GROMACS .gro file of C-alpha atoms in nm:
model
  329
    1MET     CA    1   6.153   5.099   7.367
    2ALA     CA    2   6.178   5.176   6.998
    3ARG     CA    3   6.496   5.085   6.815
    4LYS     CA    4   6.647   5.332   6.569
    5THR     CA    5   6.884   5.319   6.274
    6ALA     CA    6   7.227   5.479   6.276
    7ASN     CA    7   7.075   5.797   6.132
    8ASP     CA    8   6.923   5.920   6.456
    9ASP     CA    9   6.844   6.278   6.360
   10PRO     CA   10   6.472   6.334   6.420
   11LEU     CA   11   6.487   6.615   6.167
   12ALA     CA   12   6.598   6.381   5.889
   13PRO     CA   13   6.394   6.444   5.572
   14VAL     CA   14   6.203   6.117   5.619
   15THR     CA   15   6.137   5.911   5.930
   16LEU     CA   16   5.992   5.562   5.889
   17ALA     CA   17   5.830   5.416   6.202
   18VAL     CA   18   5.762   5.045   6.155
   19GLY     CA   19   5.554   4.823   6.380
   20GLN     CA   20   5.221   4.782   6.551
   21GLU     CA   21   5.292   4.909   6.903
   22ASP     CA   22   5.078   5.224   6.921
   23LEU     CA   23   5.264   5.383   7.210
   24LEU     CA   24   5.600   5.351   7.034
   25LEU     CA   25   5.456   5.480   6.707
   26ASP     CA   26   5.311   5.782   6.884
   27ARG     CA   27   5.643   5.846   7.058
   28ALA     CA   28   5.824   5.833   6.725
   29VAL     CA   29   5.592   6.105   6.597
   30GLN     CA   30   5.623   6.310   6.915
   31GLU     CA   31   6.003   6.299   6.897
   32VAL     CA   32   6.004   6.441   6.544
   33VAL     CA   33   5.745   6.708   6.624
   34ALA     CA   34   5.932   6.814   6.939
   35ALA     CA   35   6.260   6.846   6.747
   36ALA     CA   36   6.090   7.047   6.472
   37LYS     CA   37   5.923   7.283   6.717
   38ALA     CA   38   6.253   7.327   6.901
   39ALA     CA   39   6.403   7.441   6.574
   40ASP     CA   40   6.101   7.653   6.482
   41ALA     CA   41   5.819   7.714   6.729
   42ASP     CA   42   5.584   7.792   6.440
   43THR     CA   43   5.627   7.452   6.277
   44ASP     CA   44   5.310   7.342   6.098
   45VAL     CA   45   5.215   6.981   6.184
   46ARG     CA   46   4.980   6.785   5.959
   47ASP     CA   47   4.871   6.444   6.090
   48LEU     CA   48   4.692   6.244   5.821
   49THR     CA   49   4.520   5.908   5.780
   50PRO     CA   50   4.516   5.727   5.442
   51ASP     CA   51   4.166   5.849   5.357
   52GLN     CA   52   4.281   6.209   5.412
   53LEU     CA   53   4.584   6.170   5.186
   54GLN     CA   54   4.431   6.170   4.841
   55PRO     CA   55   4.631   6.176   4.515
   56GLY     CA   56   4.792   6.519   4.489
   57THR     CA   57   4.754   6.602   4.858
   58LEU     CA   58   5.115   6.524   4.947
   59ALA     CA   59   5.245   6.741   4.662
   60GLU     CA   60   5.024   7.024   4.782
   61LEU     CA   61   5.141   6.992   5.143
   62THR     CA   62   5.509   6.977   5.050
   63SER     CA   63   5.513   7.250   4.784
   64PRO     CA   64   5.752   7.543   4.848
   65SER     CA   65   5.613   7.817   5.072
   66LEU     CA   66   5.670   8.189   5.033
   67PHE     CA   67   5.749   8.201   5.402
   68ALA     CA   68   5.977   7.892   5.399
   69GLU     CA   69   5.798   7.756   5.703
   70ARG     CA   70   5.905   7.431   5.864
   71LYS     CA   71   5.649   7.157   5.836
   72VAL     CA   72   5.601   6.803   5.967
   73VAL     CA   73   5.373   6.577   5.763
   74VAL     CA   74   5.269   6.259   5.943
   75VAL     CA   75   5.113   5.976   5.741
   76ARG     CA   76   4.957   5.705   5.955
   77ASN     CA   77   4.888   5.348   5.841
   78ALA     CA   78   5.095   5.398   5.528
   79GLN     CA   79   5.035   5.035   5.437
   80ASP     CA   80   4.673   5.131   5.358
   81LEU     CA   81   4.749   5.408   5.108
   82SER     CA   82   4.585   5.386   4.768
   83ALA     CA   83   4.797   5.292   4.466
   84ASP     CA   84   4.786   5.647   4.327
   85THR     CA   85   4.890   5.799   4.658
   86VAL     CA   86   5.174   5.547   4.687
   87LYS     CA   87   5.304   5.682   4.357
   88ASP     CA   88   5.298   6.033   4.505
   89VAL     CA   89   5.489   5.917   4.813
   90LYS     CA   90   5.752   5.737   4.605
   91ALA     CA   91   5.798   6.045   4.388
   92TYR     CA   92   5.842   6.263   4.695
   93LEU     CA   93   6.094   6.023   4.848
   94GLY     CA   94   6.309   6.071   4.540
   95ALA     CA   95   6.333   6.446   4.601
   96PRO     CA   96   6.225   6.547   4.954
   97ALA     CA   97   6.164   6.917   5.015
   98GLU     CA   98   6.377   7.131   5.245
   99GLU     CA   99   6.235   7.237   5.581
  100ILE     CA  100   5.983   6.951   5.563
  101THR     CA  101   5.996   6.627   5.760
  102LEU     CA  102   5.783   6.339   5.639
  103VAL     CA  103   5.693   6.075   5.897
  104LEU     CA  104   5.556   5.747   5.761
  105LEU     CA  105   5.395   5.505   6.006
  106HIS     CA  106   5.382   5.152   5.865
  107ALA     CA  107   5.264   4.833   6.031
  108GLY     CA  108   5.531   4.625   5.860
  109GLY     CA  109   5.458   4.302   5.678
  110ALA     CA  110   5.364   4.238   5.318
  111LYS     CA  111   5.078   4.485   5.285
  112GLY     CA  112   5.194   4.813   5.136
  113LYS     CA  113   5.550   4.682   5.117
  114GLY     CA  114   5.623   4.908   4.820
  115VAL     CA  115   5.613   5.216   5.044
  116LEU     CA  116   5.832   5.043   5.302
  117ASP     CA  117   6.094   4.942   5.046
  118ALA     CA  118   6.094   5.283   4.879
  119ALA     CA  119   6.146   5.467   5.208
  120ARG     CA  120   6.432   5.239   5.307
  121LYS     CA  121   6.593   5.270   4.964
  122ALA     CA  122   6.572   5.647   4.999
  123GLY     CA  123   6.772   5.627   5.323
  124ALA     CA  124   6.491   5.711   5.562
  125ARG     CA  125   6.566   5.725   5.931
  126GLU     CA  126   6.395   5.412   6.067
  127VAL     CA  127   6.240   5.359   6.408
  128ALA     CA  128   6.134   5.003   6.496
  129CYS     CA  129   5.813   4.989   6.701
  130PRO     CA  130   5.739   4.615   6.733
  131LYS     CA  131   5.444   4.480   6.926
  132MET     CA  132   5.567   4.355   7.263
  133THR     CA  133   5.408   4.014   7.302
  134LYS     CA  134   5.660   3.851   7.535
  135PRO     CA  135   5.667   3.917   7.911
  136ALA     CA  136   6.045   3.960   7.890
  137ASP     CA  137   6.000   4.241   7.638
  138ARG     CA  138   5.753   4.423   7.862
  139LEU     CA  139   5.987   4.377   8.158
  140ALA     CA  140   6.272   4.529   7.956
  141PHE     CA  141   6.040   4.814   7.858
  142VAL     CA  142   5.962   4.894   8.222
  143ARG     CA  143   6.331   4.890   8.313
  144SER     CA  144   6.401   5.123   8.021
  145GLU     CA  145   6.126   5.361   8.133
  146PHE     CA  146   6.280   5.388   8.480
  147ARG     CA  147   6.628   5.446   8.330
  148THR     CA  148   6.493   5.713   8.095
  149ALA     CA  149   6.335   5.885   8.394
  150GLY     CA  150   6.673   5.876   8.570
  151ARG     CA  151   6.541   5.654   8.847
  152SER     CA  152   6.635   5.314   8.984
  153ALA     CA  153   6.392   5.029   9.045
  154THR     CA  154   6.466   4.683   9.177
  155PRO     CA  155   6.417   4.384   8.944
  156GLU     CA  156   6.141   4.262   9.178
  157ALA     CA  157   5.962   4.598   9.150
  158CYS     CA  158   5.976   4.590   8.770
  159GLN     CA  159   5.839   4.235   8.763
  160ALA     CA  160   5.565   4.322   9.013
  161LEU     CA  161   5.460   4.616   8.797
  162VAL     CA  162   5.437   4.398   8.486
  163ASP     CA  163   5.241   4.136   8.682
  164ALA     CA  164   5.005   4.401   8.816
  165ILE     CA  165   4.945   4.606   8.502
  166GLY     CA  166   4.962   4.346   8.228
  167SER     CA  167   5.044   4.393   7.859
  168ASP     CA  168   4.923   4.749   7.794
  169LEU     CA  169   5.237   4.957   7.731
  170ARG     CA  170   5.053   5.286   7.783
  171GLU     CA  171   4.943   5.175   8.128
  172LEU     CA  172   5.291   5.049   8.211
  173ALA     CA  173   5.447   5.378   8.103
  174SER     CA  174   5.186   5.571   8.301
  175ALA     CA  175   5.253   5.360   8.610
  176VAL     CA  176   5.628   5.423   8.588
  177SER     CA  177   5.560   5.794   8.546
  178GLN     CA  178   5.336   5.797   8.852
  179LEU     CA  179   5.584   5.608   9.067
  180THR     CA  180   5.879   5.825   8.968
  181ALA     CA  181   5.677   6.140   9.035
  182ASP     CA  182   5.544   6.030   9.373
  183VAL     CA  183   5.823   5.819   9.524
  184GLU     CA  184   6.172   5.928   9.625
  185GLY     CA  185   6.469   5.694   9.607
  186THR     CA  186   6.471   5.344   9.466
  187VAL     CA  187   6.134   5.198   9.370
  188ASP     CA  188   6.098   4.855   9.527
  189GLU     CA  189   5.838   4.579   9.531
  190ALA     CA  190   5.672   4.713   9.845
  191VAL     CA  191   5.613   5.049   9.678
  192VAL     CA  192   5.455   4.883   9.374
  193GLY     CA  193   5.235   4.679   9.605
  194ARG     CA  194   5.113   4.990   9.789
  195TYR     CA  195   5.025   5.170   9.468
  196TYR     CA  196   4.866   4.880   9.290
  197THR     CA  197   4.694   4.687   9.567
  198GLY     CA  198   4.416   4.482   9.416
  199ARG     CA  199   4.564   4.472   9.069
  200ALA     CA  200   4.884   4.313   9.195
  201GLU     CA  201   4.687   4.072   9.412
  202ALA     CA  202   4.475   3.980   9.114
  203SER     CA  203   4.772   3.862   8.912
  204SER     CA  204   4.816   3.493   8.845
  205PHE     CA  205   5.176   3.508   8.966
  206THR     CA  206   5.069   3.638   9.304
  207VAL     CA  207   4.842   3.334   9.341
  208ALA     CA  208   5.135   3.109   9.255
  209ASP     CA  209   5.378   3.288   9.487
  210ARG     CA  210   5.148   3.260   9.787
  211ALA     CA  211   5.073   2.895   9.711
  212VAL     CA  212   5.436   2.781   9.681
  213GLU     CA  213   5.514   2.973  10.000
  214GLY     CA  214   5.256   2.757  10.182
  215ARG     CA  215   5.025   3.053  10.251
  216ALA     CA  216   4.700   2.883  10.157
  217ALA     CA  217   4.457   3.143  10.289
  218GLU     CA  218   4.632   3.430  10.108
  219ALA     CA  219   4.664   3.223   9.791
  220LEU     CA  220   4.292   3.146   9.793
  221GLU     CA  221   4.208   3.512   9.852
  222ALA     CA  222   4.430   3.614   9.560
  223LEU     CA  223   4.277   3.340   9.345
  224ARG     CA  224   3.921   3.454   9.408
  225TRP     CA  225   4.017   3.813   9.340
  226SER     CA  226   4.189   3.708   9.017
  227LEU     CA  227   3.886   3.521   8.892
  228ALA     CA  228   3.653   3.803   8.994
  229THR     CA  229   3.857   4.054   8.795
  230GLY     CA  230   3.866   3.841   8.480
  231VAL     CA  231   4.205   3.668   8.492
  232ALA     CA  232   4.185   3.362   8.267
  233PRO     CA  233   4.204   3.031   8.463
  234VAL     CA  234   4.463   2.896   8.217
  235LEU     CA  235   4.696   3.182   8.310
  236ILE     CA  236   4.667   3.085   8.674
  237THR     CA  237   4.747   2.719   8.610
  238SER     CA  238   5.041   2.831   8.397
  239ALA     CA  239   5.173   3.049   8.679
  240LEU     CA  240   5.126   2.766   8.931
  241ALA     CA  241   5.318   2.532   8.703
  242GLN     CA  242   5.603   2.781   8.665
  243GLY     CA  243   5.620   2.833   9.040
  244VAL     CA  244   5.634   2.463   9.125
  245ARG     CA  245   5.879   2.383   8.845
  246ALA     CA  246   6.110   2.660   8.965
  247ILE     CA  247   6.110   2.502   9.312
  248GLY     CA  248   6.192   2.162   9.161
  249LYS     CA  249   6.466   2.293   8.931
  250LEU     CA  250   6.642   2.489   9.203
  251SER     CA  251   6.616   2.215   9.464
  252SER     CA  252   6.785   1.967   9.231
  253ALA     CA  253   7.051   2.210   9.108
  254ARG     CA  254   7.406   2.221   9.230
  255GLY     CA  255   7.481   2.489   9.486
  256GLY     CA  256   7.641   2.808   9.370
  257ARG     CA  257   7.610   3.180   9.331
  258PRO     CA  258   7.281   3.319   9.199
  259ALA     CA  259   7.453   3.435   8.879
  260ASP     CA  260   7.590   3.084   8.812
  261LEU     CA  261   7.256   2.919   8.888
  262ALA     CA  262   7.078   3.175   8.674
  263ARG     CA  263   7.285   3.070   8.372
  264GLU     CA  264   7.235   2.701   8.448
  265LEU     CA  265   6.859   2.720   8.505
  266GLY     CA  266   6.765   3.002   8.272
  267MET     CA  267   6.633   3.230   8.547
  268PRO     CA  268   6.731   3.587   8.632
  269PRO     CA  269   6.950   3.608   8.948
  270TRP     CA  270   6.682   3.795   9.145
  271LYS     CA  271   6.441   3.507   9.083
  272ILE     CA  272   6.697   3.258   9.214
  273ASP     CA  273   6.697   3.449   9.544
  274ARG     CA  274   6.318   3.458   9.558
  275VAL     CA  275   6.277   3.086   9.481
  276ARG     CA  276   6.540   2.999   9.743
  277GLN     CA  277   6.322   3.168  10.001
  278GLN     CA  278   6.009   2.997   9.872
  279MET     CA  279   6.156   2.646   9.864
  280ARG     CA  280   6.198   2.616  10.242
  281GLY     CA  281   5.976   2.332  10.352
  282TRP     CA  282   5.962   2.161  10.015
  283THR     CA  283   6.064   1.798   9.958
  284PRO     CA  284   6.103   1.605   9.631
  285ASP     CA  285   5.780   1.420   9.709
  286GLY     CA  286   5.607   1.751   9.774
  287VAL     CA  287   5.715   1.878   9.431
  288SER     CA  288   5.575   1.563   9.268
  289VAL     CA  289   5.243   1.602   9.449
  290ALA     CA  290   5.222   1.968   9.351
  291LEU     CA  291   5.298   1.899   8.985
  292ARG     CA  292   5.022   1.638   8.974
  293ALA     CA  293   4.785   1.889   9.130
  294VAL     CA  294   4.873   2.146   8.865
  295ALA     CA  295   4.820   1.892   8.587
  296GLU     CA  296   4.477   1.800   8.726
  297ALA     CA  297   4.381   2.168   8.758
  298ASP     CA  298   4.499   2.240   8.404
  299ALA     CA  299   4.279   1.959   8.273
  300GLY     CA  300   3.993   2.085   8.487
  301VAL     CA  301   4.001   2.441   8.356
  302LYS     CA  302   4.030   2.318   7.997
  303GLY     CA  303   3.706   2.125   8.009
  304ALA     CA  304   3.779   1.795   8.182
  305GLY     CA  305   3.603   1.916   8.497
  306GLU     CA  306   3.270   2.085   8.557
  307ASP     CA  307   3.396   2.363   8.785
  308ALA     CA  308   3.717   2.546   8.691
  309GLU     CA  309   3.713   2.751   9.012
  310TYR     CA  310   3.694   2.439   9.228
  311ALA     CA  311   3.979   2.279   9.029
  312LEU     CA  312   4.198   2.582   9.092
  313GLU     CA  313   4.109   2.603   9.463
  314LYS     CA  314   4.192   2.235   9.507
  315ALA     CA  315   4.528   2.281   9.334
  316VAL     CA  316   4.616   2.588   9.540
  317VAL     CA  317   4.541   2.410   9.868
  318THR     CA  318   4.736   2.100   9.762
  319ILE     CA  319   5.038   2.306   9.658
  320ALA     CA  320   5.032   2.506   9.981
  321ARG     CA  321   5.025   2.184  10.184
  322ALA     CA  322   5.311   2.040   9.976
  323ALA     CA  323   5.512   2.352  10.052
  324ARG     CA  324   5.498   2.261  10.420
  325SER     CA  325   5.573   1.890  10.372
  326ARG     CA  326   5.926   1.901  10.517
  327GLY     CA  327   5.920   1.816  10.885
  328ARG     CA  328   5.569   1.667  10.880
  329SER     CA  329   5.519   1.304  10.953
   0.00000   0.00000   0.00000
């Protein structure tokens, strides 16, 4: 989900793609190449790394051609260019050649900042390709992928896909592509579950969901699968904590519409609906017991206990029992 400057012409003389998200950087290049080939099917594309761009190479590649051919010159990792090559790039930016599009890929940051500043000063079209480290960013990316494909997906389906696939944007994009190609109509959580059985069950949030719903056997099965597939125990305790805290926050909140509660509690409206379903059977005492169990498990997986798996199993069982505390003597 790259962000672009106001100059959004992919055939601008210079495009500057800034960031460390490989998928977005590659898409920035692909967009320019596609536009160039649409204008001229015989466009010559040169894709270069810093070691391939020696002093004088850029001048050679961008020199006038007898045939006036269109050309795209891609320079990857521009922050690693040698000082002499940086001088060549700066000189070119001052007088870019016609029928040639230069694409500079830069990681951002202080290294090689001279190239970055020079390209911006020259009025380069800029595409932001930041690394998506936050779950909310990856969720927004998945939603954007479905919109770009002209398809609708429920919020629960988007969240389930992020939970199942993880942080790899290429895999998330591929999953959206597969779902939109294979499934008609709105993509919902059930569809994601069918396609990604195993991966979805291995997610830490699935463990938490089953536990707070009081489904101990399913929560334990998901927990063992998670651990077997390499999910970090600390991620599972974090998900358990989020699940129990959501129950506690919603149970103590004033009644109201999901949208109003979402603003008050800092949750998306769809999550309000899900937590409302999960909180049946919970009592204030049950929440307290569950939070203590999570705290003990967190300490256990961080070294206070000898067996992280046992600490997690104990917490899951305790939380599932607390979820059924209402109505028990």
